[in-house]
Short mmCIF file of C-alpha atoms in Angstrom, two decimals:
data_model
loop_
_atom_site.label_atom_id
_atom_site.label_comp_id
_atom_site.label_asym_id
_atom_site.label_seq_id
_atom_site.Cartn_x
_atom_site.Cartn_y
_atom_site.Cartn_z
CA MET A 1 -39.83 -3.07 -5.88
CA GLN A 2 -36.70 -4.92 -4.95
CA THR A 3 -33.35 -3.71 -6.15
CA LEU A 4 -30.90 -6.28 -7.46
CA PHE A 5 -27.79 -4.30 -6.68
CA THR A 6 -27.76 -4.35 -2.93
CA ASP A 7 -24.70 -4.27 -0.68
CA GLU A 8 -25.20 -8.00 -0.23
CA TYR A 9 -25.13 -8.58 -3.98
CA PHE A 10 -21.77 -6.85 -4.28
CA MET A 11 -20.35 -8.50 -1.18
CA LYS A 12 -21.26 -11.88 -2.67
CA GLU A 13 -19.20 -10.90 -5.71
CA ALA A 14 -16.30 -10.09 -3.38
CA PHE A 15 -16.73 -13.58 -1.89
CA LYS A 16 -16.44 -15.12 -5.34
CA GLU A 17 -13.05 -13.43 -5.55
CA ALA A 18 -12.09 -14.68 -2.09
CA GLN A 19 -12.96 -18.21 -3.21
CA LYS A 20 -10.68 -17.81 -6.24
CA ALA A 21 -7.88 -16.95 -3.80
CA ALA A 22 -8.63 -20.02 -1.67
CA ASP A 23 -8.64 -22.19 -4.80
CA ILE A 24 -5.01 -21.26 -5.50
CA ASP A 25 -3.94 -21.54 -1.87
CA GLU A 26 -3.90 -17.81 -1.14
CA VAL A 27 -5.33 -16.34 2.05
CA PRO A 28 -8.97 -15.97 0.95
CA VAL A 29 -9.68 -12.27 0.65
CA GLY A 30 -11.62 -10.76 -2.23
CA ALA A 31 -12.71 -7.27 -3.23
CA VAL A 32 -14.83 -5.51 -5.82
CA ILE A 33 -15.06 -1.80 -6.58
CA VAL A 34 -18.40 -0.43 -7.68
CA SER A 35 -19.25 2.79 -9.48
CA ASN A 36 -22.86 3.66 -10.27
CA LYS A 37 -24.04 0.17 -9.33
CA ARG A 38 -21.55 -1.35 -11.74
CA ILE A 39 -18.52 -3.46 -10.83
CA ILE A 40 -15.51 -1.75 -12.40
CA ALA A 41 -12.81 -3.85 -10.75
CA ARG A 42 -12.50 -7.18 -9.00
CA ALA A 43 -9.49 -8.84 -7.44
CA HIS A 44 -8.33 -11.36 -4.90
CA ASN A 45 -5.26 -11.69 -2.78
CA MET A 46 -2.23 -12.74 -4.85
CA THR A 47 0.68 -12.28 -2.44
CA GLU A 48 1.90 -15.86 -2.73
CA LYS A 49 1.45 -16.27 -6.43
CA LEU A 50 3.17 -12.97 -7.18
CA GLN A 51 5.55 -13.21 -4.19
CA ASP A 52 4.71 -9.59 -3.53
CA VAL A 53 3.39 -8.31 -0.22
CA THR A 54 1.72 -5.37 -1.94
CA ALA A 55 -0.63 -7.69 -3.89
CA HIS A 56 -3.56 -7.57 -1.47
CA ALA A 57 -7.02 -7.80 -3.05
CA GLU A 58 -7.78 -4.14 -2.35
CA MET A 59 -4.53 -2.87 -3.89
CA LEU A 60 -5.05 -4.87 -7.06
CA ALA A 61 -8.66 -3.69 -7.23
CA ILE A 62 -7.66 -0.03 -6.81
CA THR A 63 -5.12 -0.27 -9.62
CA ALA A 64 -7.66 -2.03 -11.85
CA ALA A 65 -10.38 0.53 -11.07
CA SER A 66 -8.04 3.41 -11.85
CA ASN A 67 -7.08 1.74 -15.11
CA PHE A 68 -10.76 1.36 -15.95
CA LEU A 69 -11.61 4.96 -15.13
CA GLY A 70 -8.38 6.43 -16.46
CA ALA A 71 -8.19 8.38 -13.23
CA LYS A 72 -6.35 7.99 -9.97
CA TYR A 73 -9.26 9.20 -7.85
CA LEU A 74 -12.13 6.82 -7.20
CA ASP A 75 -14.65 9.49 -6.26
CA GLY A 76 -18.14 8.09 -5.92
CA CYS A 77 -16.89 4.49 -5.75
CA THR A 78 -17.54 1.86 -3.09
CA ILE A 79 -15.22 -1.02 -2.26
CA TYR A 80 -16.63 -4.29 -0.94
CA VAL A 81 -14.02 -6.47 0.72
CA THR A 82 -14.37 -9.70 2.68
CA LEU A 83 -11.87 -8.71 5.40
CA GLU A 84 -11.15 -5.45 7.21
CA PRO A 85 -8.40 -3.71 5.24
CA CYS A 86 -4.89 -3.43 6.68
CA PRO A 87 -3.29 0.03 7.06
CA MET A 88 -1.58 -0.34 3.66
CA CYS A 89 -4.86 -0.87 1.85
CA VAL A 90 -6.85 1.66 3.83
CA THR A 91 -4.25 4.34 3.13
CA ALA A 92 -4.33 3.50 -0.57
CA LEU A 93 -8.12 3.94 -0.35
CA TYR A 94 -7.48 7.25 1.41
CA HIS A 95 -5.21 8.40 -1.40
CA ALA A 96 -7.90 7.33 -3.90
CA HIS A 97 -10.64 9.29 -2.08
CA ILE A 98 -12.87 6.25 -2.05
CA GLU A 99 -16.42 7.24 -1.09
CA LYS A 100 -17.41 4.16 0.88
CA MET A 101 -15.91 0.97 2.26
CA VAL A 102 -17.92 -2.11 3.20
CA TRP A 103 -16.11 -5.02 4.77
CA ALA A 104 -17.28 -8.36 6.12
CA THR A 105 -15.26 -9.60 9.07
CA ASP A 106 -12.94 -7.60 11.31
CA ASP A 107 -9.21 -8.32 11.38
CA GLU A 108 -8.22 -7.68 14.96
CA LYS A 109 -4.58 -8.53 14.39
CA MET A 110 -3.77 -6.74 11.13
CA GLY A 111 -6.78 -4.46 10.45
CA PHE A 112 -6.41 -0.69 10.27
CA MET A 113 -8.92 -0.07 13.06
CA ARG A 114 -6.14 -0.67 15.59
CA PHE A 115 -5.02 2.82 14.58
CA GLY A 116 -8.51 4.29 14.57
CA VAL A 117 -10.90 5.82 12.06
CA GLN A 118 -8.56 8.78 11.65
CA MET A 119 -6.80 6.60 9.07
CA LEU A 120 -9.78 7.19 6.78
CA HIS A 121 -10.15 10.11 4.39
CA PRO A 122 -12.70 12.59 5.79
CA ALA A 123 -14.85 11.97 2.69
CA THR A 124 -14.93 8.19 3.23
CA SER A 125 -17.71 6.37 5.08
CA TYR A 126 -17.72 2.72 6.07
CA GLU A 127 -19.92 -0.18 7.09
CA LYS A 128 -18.77 -3.45 8.53
CA GLY A 129 -20.14 -6.82 9.50
CA LEU A 130 -21.99 -7.69 6.29
CA MET A 131 -21.65 -11.48 5.86
CA ALA A 132 -18.97 -11.40 8.54
CA GLU A 133 -19.54 -14.96 9.70
CA LYS A 134 -19.10 -16.38 6.21
CA SER A 135 -15.76 -14.61 5.83
CA ALA A 136 -14.55 -15.59 9.29
CA GLN A 137 -15.38 -19.23 8.57
CA MET A 138 -13.67 -19.15 5.18
CA LEU A 139 -10.49 -17.77 6.75
CA LYS A 140 -10.67 -20.19 9.67
CA LYS A 141 -11.03 -23.16 7.32
CA PHE A 142 -8.11 -21.93 5.22
CA PHE A 143 -5.73 -21.68 8.16
CA LYS A 144 -6.97 -24.96 9.65
CA ASP A 145 -6.32 -26.78 6.35
CA LYS A 146 -2.89 -25.13 6.19
CA ARG A 147 -1.90 -26.66 9.50
CA LYS A 148 -2.79 -30.19 8.41
CA MET B 1 39.95 2.81 5.37
CA GLN B 2 36.88 4.54 4.03
CA THR B 3 33.90 2.58 2.86
CA LEU B 4 32.22 3.58 -0.35
CA PHE B 5 28.85 2.16 0.51
CA THR B 6 27.71 4.47 3.26
CA ASP B 7 24.15 5.44 4.09
CA GLU B 8 24.86 8.73 2.34
CA TYR B 9 25.93 6.94 -0.82
CA PHE B 10 22.66 5.05 -1.00
CA MET B 11 20.57 8.07 -0.07
CA LYS B 12 22.19 9.96 -2.95
CA GLU B 13 21.02 7.16 -5.21
CA ALA B 14 17.51 7.62 -3.85
CA PHE B 15 17.82 11.32 -4.69
CA LYS B 16 18.70 10.44 -8.28
CA GLU B 17 15.37 8.65 -8.40
CA ALA B 18 13.57 11.62 -6.84
CA GLN B 19 15.08 13.83 -9.54
CA LYS B 20 13.75 11.48 -12.22
CA ALA B 21 10.29 11.98 -10.71
CA ALA B 22 10.69 15.77 -10.72
CA ASP B 23 11.80 15.63 -14.36
CA ILE B 24 8.47 14.10 -15.38
CA ASP B 25 6.42 16.38 -13.14
CA GLU B 26 5.81 13.85 -10.39
CA VAL B 27 6.10 14.74 -6.70
CA PRO B 28 9.85 14.15 -6.25
CA VAL B 29 10.24 11.10 -4.05
CA GLY B 30 12.78 8.36 -4.73
CA ALA B 31 13.75 5.10 -3.08
CA VAL B 32 16.35 2.37 -3.35
CA ILE B 33 16.42 -1.01 -1.63
CA VAL B 34 19.79 -2.42 -0.64
CA SER B 35 20.80 -5.99 0.16
CA ASN B 36 24.37 -6.80 1.16
CA LYS B 37 25.57 -3.34 0.11
CA ARG B 38 24.06 -3.81 -3.33
CA ILE B 39 21.12 -1.89 -4.79
CA ILE B 40 18.55 -4.49 -5.81
CA ALA B 41 15.68 -2.11 -6.62
CA ARG B 42 15.22 1.58 -7.40
CA ALA B 43 12.06 3.51 -8.10
CA HIS B 44 10.47 6.91 -8.04
CA ASN B 45 6.98 8.16 -7.55
CA MET B 46 4.79 7.44 -10.60
CA THR B 47 1.28 8.23 -9.38
CA GLU B 48 0.54 10.78 -12.09
CA LYS B 49 2.10 8.92 -14.99
CA LEU B 50 0.34 5.69 -14.05
CA GLN B 51 -2.75 7.43 -12.66
CA ASP B 52 -2.51 5.04 -9.75
CA VAL B 53 -2.34 6.15 -6.14
CA THR B 54 -0.55 2.94 -5.18
CA ALA B 55 2.49 3.84 -7.32
CA HIS B 56 4.56 5.48 -4.59
CA ALA B 57 8.33 5.07 -4.90
CA GLU B 58 8.50 2.66 -1.97
CA MET B 59 5.72 0.41 -3.31
CA LEU B 60 7.32 0.13 -6.72
CA ALA B 61 10.70 -0.54 -5.09
CA ILE B 62 9.25 -3.29 -2.88
CA THR B 63 7.68 -5.04 -5.86
CA ALA B 64 10.93 -4.72 -7.83
CA ALA B 65 13.04 -6.01 -4.93
CA SER B 66 10.74 -9.00 -4.46
CA ASN B 67 10.95 -9.73 -8.16
CA PHE B 68 14.74 -9.57 -7.97
CA LEU B 69 14.95 -11.85 -4.95
CA GLY B 70 12.12 -14.14 -6.00
CA ALA B 71 10.80 -13.76 -2.47
CA LYS B 72 8.15 -11.69 -0.82
CA TYR B 73 10.18 -11.09 2.33
CA LEU B 74 12.96 -8.52 2.21
CA ASP B 75 14.82 -9.82 5.25
CA GLY B 76 18.19 -8.16 5.68
CA CYS B 77 17.30 -5.33 3.30
CA THR B 78 17.40 -1.58 3.91
CA ILE B 79 15.23 0.97 2.11
CA TYR B 80 16.52 4.50 1.57
CA VAL B 81 13.78 6.97 0.73
CA THR B 82 13.86 10.74 0.36
CA LEU B 83 10.60 11.34 2.26
CA GLU B 84 9.07 9.77 5.35
CA PRO B 85 6.84 6.93 4.13
CA CYS B 86 3.06 7.22 4.35
CA PRO B 87 1.08 4.53 6.23
CA MET B 88 0.47 2.62 2.98
CA CYS B 89 4.18 2.29 2.27
CA VAL B 90 5.25 1.66 5.83
CA THR B 91 2.70 -1.15 6.15
CA ALA B 92 3.94 -2.69 2.92
CA LEU B 93 7.44 -2.53 4.45
CA TYR B 94 5.99 -4.16 7.55
CA HIS B 95 4.52 -6.99 5.49
CA ALA B 96 7.92 -7.37 3.77
CA HIS B 97 9.80 -7.58 7.09
CA ILE B 98 12.23 -4.89 5.94
CA GLU B 99 15.23 -4.77 8.27
CA LYS B 100 15.91 -1.04 8.20
CA MET B 101 14.39 2.17 6.89
CA VAL B 102 16.35 5.37 6.33
CA TRP B 103 14.46 8.46 5.25
CA ALA B 104 15.51 12.03 4.59
CA THR B 105 12.85 14.58 5.46
CA ASP B 106 9.79 14.11 7.65
CA ASP B 107 6.29 14.35 6.20
CA GLU B 108 4.25 15.88 8.97
CA LYS B 109 1.02 15.85 6.98
CA MET B 110 1.03 12.41 5.37
CA GLY B 111 3.86 10.50 7.10
CA PHE B 112 3.19 7.35 9.11
CA MET B 113 4.70 8.76 12.30
CA ARG B 114 1.38 10.48 13.03
CA PHE B 115 0.25 6.99 14.02
CA GLY B 116 3.43 6.16 15.93
CA VAL B 117 6.29 3.69 15.65
CA GLN B 118 3.89 0.86 16.43
CA MET B 119 3.19 0.87 12.69
CA LEU B 120 6.63 -0.69 12.19
CA HIS B 121 7.39 -4.40 12.27
CA PRO B 122 9.16 -5.27 15.53
CA ALA B 123 12.17 -6.41 13.48
CA THR B 124 12.48 -3.08 11.63
CA SER B 125 14.75 -0.26 12.75
CA TYR B 126 14.84 3.24 11.30
CA GLU B 127 16.93 6.38 10.96
CA LYS B 128 15.74 9.72 9.73
CA GLY B 129 17.09 13.12 8.83
CA LEU B 130 19.89 12.06 6.45
CA MET B 131 20.07 14.80 3.77
CA ALA B 132 16.73 16.07 5.05
CA GLU B 133 17.30 19.64 3.96
CA LYS B 134 18.02 18.64 0.37
CA SER B 135 14.79 16.68 0.17
CA ALA B 136 12.74 19.41 1.82
CA GLN B 137 14.08 21.96 -0.65
CA MET B 138 13.43 19.69 -3.62
CA LEU B 139 9.81 19.22 -2.55
CA LYS B 140 9.37 22.91 -1.78
CA LYS B 141 10.69 23.88 -5.20
CA PHE B 142 8.39 21.35 -6.88
CA PHE B 143 5.25 22.67 -5.23
CA LYS B 144 6.32 26.29 -5.71
CA ASP B 145 6.84 25.71 -9.44
CA LYS B 146 3.44 23.95 -9.57
CA ARG B 147 1.70 27.06 -8.30
CA LYS B 148 3.23 29.26 -10.99
#
């Protein structure tokens, strides 16, 4: 029997968010947070619209998930995000005790991995590379169009 | 001639914010953001009240300062904060291009300095230790009272 709610299913939902960002001329990054195979929060980058550097997709998704759960800890939750989180977002995920992170493409310039996996909470696992090429192309197209 | 608007003056304002946090049973951390010798944002830790791990004093102050300026970059601004920022907050300050950071006491367990000064934007300078003892005692008292 096939299961509908695969990692790929949830990552595709994160991509829908990233597309919403692209549609309003934001750097296309999207995220969803999942608890018990259910999406409890979804968000996309809003830094330009809100003129607020803290409004990364992950940060908005964490706040929304905590609102949904009525709790600041996201124990048992997984975040799917189309780009490797920056140190701001990964530390917020640390504070939230997120159980698992799945991201698509790496961010060599601004991603947290420059500082190593010790940025992660000991209870947090991660996977990367799922639909990485799609995310890389989406970002590349965005910045190419920007330069026109 | 003496100047009223010294680093100590602004740090004392940050302490007023930290006290507001303590008064509502939040970990006592406060921050103010200053532009041209004027406080444009002030905030204290609200993680418990909001049940949101992203609601550190610095994050709330950054969002408030950007709202005030109508701009996401805080060029020329200084943040005064009673505790060494964590990697989440320091990366938000990186994204905001903050000009200067002044913090009181170090946070050996959760502070960003564990990962080194390379977490800072190249345009950001910092000073630390101003009124450090006062902050350390305030935090110590808070956690001691918590254990009662």
